[in-house]
PDB file of C-alpha atoms in Angstrom:
ATOM      1  CA  MET Z   1      23.376   3.813   3.356  1.00  0.00           C
ATOM      2  CA  SER Z   2      20.219   5.210   2.319  1.00  0.00           C
ATOM      3  CA  TRP Z   3      18.858   4.760  -1.054  1.00  0.00           C
ATOM      4  CA  LYS Z   4      18.524   7.686  -3.579  1.00  0.00           C
ATOM      5  CA  LYS Z   5      16.523   7.844  -6.698  1.00  0.00           C
ATOM      6  CA  ASN Z   6      19.203   7.335  -9.137  1.00  0.00           C
ATOM      7  CA  ASP Z   7      21.242   4.765  -7.280  1.00  0.00           C
ATOM      8  CA  ARG Z   8      21.612   1.591  -9.367  1.00  0.00           C
ATOM      9  CA  ILE Z   9      23.462  -1.821  -8.894  1.00  0.00           C
ATOM     10  CA  PRO Z  10      26.830  -1.215 -10.282  1.00  0.00           C
ATOM     11  CA  LYS Z  11      27.622  -3.146 -13.356  1.00  0.00           C
ATOM     12  CA  GLU Z  12      30.986  -4.499 -11.929  1.00  0.00           C
ATOM     13  CA  GLU Z  13      28.859  -6.055  -9.056  1.00  0.00           C
ATOM     14  CA  ILE Z  14      26.658  -7.957 -11.557  1.00  0.00           C
ATOM     15  CA  GLN Z  15      29.430  -8.704 -13.823  1.00  0.00           C
ATOM     16  CA  ASN Z  16      32.062  -9.876 -11.628  1.00  0.00           C
ATOM     17  CA  LYS Z  17      30.889 -10.485  -7.991  1.00  0.00           C
ATOM     18  CA  VAL Z  18      28.848  -9.260  -5.518  1.00  0.00           C
ATOM     19  CA  THR Z  19      30.622  -7.128  -2.489  1.00  0.00           C
ATOM     20  CA  ASP Z  20      29.735  -5.338   0.474  1.00  0.00           C
ATOM     21  CA  ILE Z  21      28.887  -2.380  -1.887  1.00  0.00           C
ATOM     22  CA  THR Z  22      25.942  -4.345  -3.137  1.00  0.00           C
ATOM     23  CA  VAL Z  23      24.989  -5.624   0.207  1.00  0.00           C
ATOM     24  CA  GLN Z  24      24.798  -1.888   1.266  1.00  0.00           C
ATOM     25  CA  PHE Z  25      22.814  -1.050  -1.755  1.00  0.00           C
ATOM     26  CA  ALA Z  26      20.360  -3.923  -1.038  1.00  0.00           C
ATOM     27  CA  LYS Z  27      19.777  -2.803   2.577  1.00  0.00           C
ATOM     28  CA  GLY Z  28      19.297   0.745   1.472  1.00  0.00           C
ATOM     29  CA  PHE Z  29      16.608  -0.134  -1.329  1.00  0.00           C
ATOM     30  CA  GLY Z  30      14.785  -2.883   0.654  1.00  0.00           C
ATOM     31  CA  ASP Z  31      14.469  -0.277   3.551  1.00  0.00           C
ATOM     32  CA  TYR Z  32      13.336   2.332   1.218  1.00  0.00           C
ATOM     33  CA  LEU Z  33      10.847  -0.004  -0.722  1.00  0.00           C
ATOM     34  CA  ALA Z  34       9.273  -0.961   2.783  1.00  0.00           C
ATOM     35  CA  GLU Z  35       9.047   2.394   4.245  1.00  0.00           C
ATOM     36  CA  ARG Z  36       5.565   3.928   4.582  1.00  0.00           C
ATOM     37  CA  GLU Z  37       5.217   7.471   3.384  1.00  0.00           C
ATOM     38  CA  ASP Z  38       2.464   9.913   3.109  1.00  0.00           C
ATOM     39  CA  ASN Z  39       2.828  10.420  -0.584  1.00  0.00           C
ATOM     40  CA  ALA Z  40       4.326   6.952  -1.777  1.00  0.00           C
ATOM     41  CA  GLU Z  41       2.789   3.677  -1.615  1.00  0.00           C
ATOM     42  CA  PRO Z  42       5.451   1.090  -0.330  1.00  0.00           C
ATOM     43  CA  LEU Z  43       6.030  -2.147  -2.226  1.00  0.00           C
ATOM     44  CA  SER Z  44       3.876  -4.676  -0.844  1.00  0.00           C
ATOM     45  CA  THR Z  45       5.169  -8.425  -0.001  1.00  0.00           C
ATOM     46  CA  SER Z  46       2.996  -9.749  -2.554  1.00  0.00           C
ATOM     47  CA  GLN Z  47       4.375  -7.607  -5.487  1.00  0.00           C
ATOM     48  CA  LEU Z  48       7.913  -8.486  -4.429  1.00  0.00           C
ATOM     49  CA  ARG Z  49       7.093 -12.274  -3.986  1.00  0.00           C
ATOM     50  CA  LYS Z  50       5.449 -12.386  -7.107  1.00  0.00           C
ATOM     51  CA  PHE Z  51       8.432 -11.296  -9.002  1.00  0.00           C
ATOM     52  CA  PHE Z  52      10.678 -13.180  -6.651  1.00  0.00           C
ATOM     53  CA  GLY Z  53       9.043 -16.378  -7.352  1.00  0.00           C
ATOM     54  CA  GLU Z  54       9.443 -15.867 -11.328  1.00  0.00           C
ATOM     55  CA  VAL Z  55      13.214 -15.058 -10.838  1.00  0.00           C
ATOM     56  CA  LYS Z  56      13.430 -18.310  -8.654  1.00  0.00           C
ATOM     57  CA  ARG Z  57      11.630 -20.432 -11.169  1.00  0.00           C
ATOM     58  CA  GLN Z  58      14.192 -19.150 -13.906  1.00  0.00           C
ATOM     59  CA  GLN Z  59      17.033 -19.791 -11.695  1.00  0.00           C
ATOM     60  CA  MET Z  60      15.905 -23.517 -11.203  1.00  0.00           C
ATOM     61  CA  LEU Z  61      15.556 -23.981 -15.152  1.00  0.00           C
ATOM     62  CA  GLY Z  62      18.974 -21.938 -15.699  1.00  0.00           C
ATOM     63  CA  TYR Z  63      19.560 -18.765 -17.356  1.00  0.00           C
ATOM     64  CA  LYS Z  64      17.353 -18.623 -20.785  1.00  0.00           C
ATOM     65  CA  GLU Z  65      17.596 -15.187 -22.364  1.00  0.00           C
ATOM     66  CA  THR Z  66      14.072 -15.055 -23.774  1.00  0.00           C
ATOM     67  CA  GLU Z  67      12.534 -15.525 -20.435  1.00  0.00           C
ATOM     68  CA  PHE Z  68      14.955 -13.467 -18.582  1.00  0.00           C
ATOM     69  CA  VAL Z  69      14.410 -10.168 -20.695  1.00  0.00           C
ATOM     70  CA  MET Z  70      10.691 -10.848 -20.565  1.00  0.00           C
ATOM     71  CA  LEU Z  71      10.899  -9.882 -16.659  1.00  0.00           C
ATOM     72  CA  LYS Z  72      11.027  -6.387 -17.657  1.00  0.00           C
ATOM     73  CA  PRO Z  73       7.479  -6.441 -19.295  1.00  0.00           C
ATOM     74  CA  LYS Z  74       6.350  -8.413 -16.310  1.00  0.00           C
ATOM     75  CA  LEU Z  75       7.476  -5.716 -14.083  1.00  0.00           C
ATOM     76  CA  ALA Z  76       6.043  -2.787 -16.218  1.00  0.00           C
ATOM     77  CA  TYR Z  77       2.596  -4.792 -16.040  1.00  0.00           C
ATOM     78  CA  ALA Z  78       2.762  -4.793 -12.105  1.00  0.00           C
ATOM     79  CA  VAL Z  79       3.482  -1.163 -12.189  1.00  0.00           C
ATOM     80  CA  GLY Z  80       0.507  -0.378 -14.517  1.00  0.00           C
ATOM     81  CA  ARG Z  81      -1.675  -2.373 -12.243  1.00  0.00           C
ATOM     82  CA  ALA Z  82      -0.424  -0.550  -9.045  1.00  0.00           C
ATOM     83  CA  LYS Z  83      -1.390   2.760 -10.737  1.00  0.00           C
ATOM     84  CA  GLN Z  84      -4.612   1.558 -11.842  1.00  0.00           C
ATOM     85  CA  ASN Z  85      -5.582   0.093  -8.552  1.00  0.00           C
ATOM     86  CA  GLY Z  86      -4.086   3.012  -6.304  1.00  0.00           C
ATOM     87  CA  GLY Z  87      -5.927   6.087  -6.725  1.00  0.00           C
ATOM     88  CA  LYS Z  88      -4.802   8.514  -3.892  1.00  0.00           C
ATOM     89  CA  PHE Z  89      -0.902   8.084  -3.881  1.00  0.00           C
ATOM     90  CA  LYS Z  90       1.062  10.412  -6.043  1.00  0.00           C
ATOM     91  CA  ALA Z  91       3.928   7.992  -6.170  1.00  0.00           C
ATOM     92  CA  TYR Z  92       4.359   4.265  -6.164  1.00  0.00           C
ATOM     93  CA  LYS Z  93       7.614   2.568  -4.989  1.00  0.00           C
ATOM     94  CA  ILE Z  94       7.085  -0.410  -7.421  1.00  0.00           C
ATOM     95  CA  GLU Z  95       8.139   2.128 -10.075  1.00  0.00           C
ATOM     96  CA  ASP Z  96      11.513   2.491  -8.355  1.00  0.00           C
ATOM     97  CA  PHE Z  97      11.624  -1.202  -8.026  1.00  0.00           C
ATOM     98  CA  TYR Z  98      11.136  -1.239 -11.797  1.00  0.00           C
ATOM     99  CA  ASP Z  99      13.640   1.270 -12.584  1.00  0.00           C
ATOM    100  CA  VAL Z 100      16.529  -0.445 -10.572  1.00  0.00           C
ATOM    101  CA  LEU Z 101      15.462  -4.037 -11.528  1.00  0.00           C
ATOM    102  CA  ALA Z 102      15.128  -3.046 -15.350  1.00  0.00           C
ATOM    103  CA  ASP Z 103      18.779  -1.550 -15.149  1.00  0.00           C
ATOM    104  CA  ALA Z 104      20.092  -4.649 -13.707  1.00  0.00           C
ATOM    105  CA  ILE Z 105      18.370  -6.777 -16.237  1.00  0.00           C
ATOM    106  CA  ASP Z 106      20.036  -4.619 -18.951  1.00  0.00           C
ATOM    107  CA  LYS Z 107      23.502  -4.998 -17.325  1.00  0.00           C
ATOM    108  CA  VAL Z 108      23.168  -8.821 -17.283  1.00  0.00           C
ATOM    109  CA  GLN Z 109      22.282  -8.799 -20.799  1.00  0.00           C
ATOM    110  CA  SER Z 110      25.435  -6.678 -21.614  1.00  0.00           C
ATOM    111  CA  CYS Z 111      27.845  -8.833 -20.003  1.00  0.00           C
ATOM    112  CA  VAL Z 112      30.000 -11.526 -21.854  1.00  0.00           C
ATOM    113  CA  ASP Z 113      29.512 -14.156 -19.266  1.00  0.00           C
ATOM    114  CA  ARG Z 114      25.639 -14.002 -18.742  1.00  0.00           C
ATOM    115  CA  GLN Z 115      25.384 -17.051 -16.695  1.00  0.00           C
ATOM    116  CA  LYS Z 116      27.500 -15.608 -13.955  1.00  0.00           C
ATOM    117  CA  ALA Z 117      25.878 -12.318 -14.178  1.00  0.00           C
ATOM    118  CA  PHE Z 118      22.561 -13.949 -13.892  1.00  0.00           C
ATOM    119  CA  LYS Z 119      23.773 -15.647 -10.807  1.00  0.00           C
ATOM    120  CA  ASN Z 120      24.977 -12.246  -9.226  1.00  0.00           C
ATOM    121  CA  PHE Z 121      21.584 -10.647 -10.242  1.00  0.00           C
ATOM    122  CA  ILE Z 122      19.821 -13.472  -8.081  1.00  0.00           C
ATOM    123  CA  THR Z 123      22.058 -12.852  -5.288  1.00  0.00           C
ATOM    124  CA  VAL Z 124      21.563  -9.188  -5.137  1.00  0.00           C
ATOM    125  CA  PHE Z 125      17.881  -9.569  -5.696  1.00  0.00           C
ATOM    126  CA  GLU Z 126      17.699 -12.291  -2.650  1.00  0.00           C
ATOM    127  CA  ALA Z 127      19.282  -9.270  -0.536  1.00  0.00           C
ATOM    128  CA  ILE Z 128      16.819  -6.849  -1.594  1.00  0.00           C
ATOM    129  CA  VAL Z 129      14.063  -9.222  -0.633  1.00  0.00           C
ATOM    130  CA  ALA Z 130      15.625 -10.092   2.793  1.00  0.00           C
ATOM    131  CA  TYR Z 131      16.161  -6.533   3.673  1.00  0.00           C
ATOM    132  CA  HIS Z 132      12.399  -5.444   2.425  1.00  0.00           C
ATOM    133  CA  LYS Z 133      11.309  -8.035   4.748  1.00  0.00           C
ATOM    134  CA  ALA Z 134      13.370  -6.969   7.774  1.00  0.00           C
ATOM    135  CA  ALA Z 135      12.409  -3.517   7.219  1.00  0.00           C
ATOM    136  CA  GLU Z 136       8.633  -4.508   6.841  1.00  0.00           C
ATOM    137  CA  LYS Z 137       8.616  -6.066  10.578  1.00  0.00           C
ATOM    138  CA  LYS Z 138       9.799  -2.408  12.026  1.00  0.00           C
TER     139      LYS Z 138
END
């Protein structure tokens, strides 16, 4: 399954449980983020790891709403930095990364059981990181 611009993680997958649907989404999205294209800057490992490190830190501390929702502005800042430092590229895959993850953060916030949704969010994010790394090696 390849990732398309408007694809998002299904709310049921965040709210209830992660299934093969999300694993396939993570593969397509991870591959897309790592893929080199002429007109789009791929998501770098350092950009991904920086955000991943923050998510893992939050996982260790447990779900805290304020810290969790602050992931969105941190991602927006990373998008701004990429654009500021980029120059020649017309598109930045970090923007797509922001769109997908911001949407997933909103879905966690809209769930009744946010603890469970937070755990599912982390699981999905770990899958995206794994597939990004695998695709980067190609």
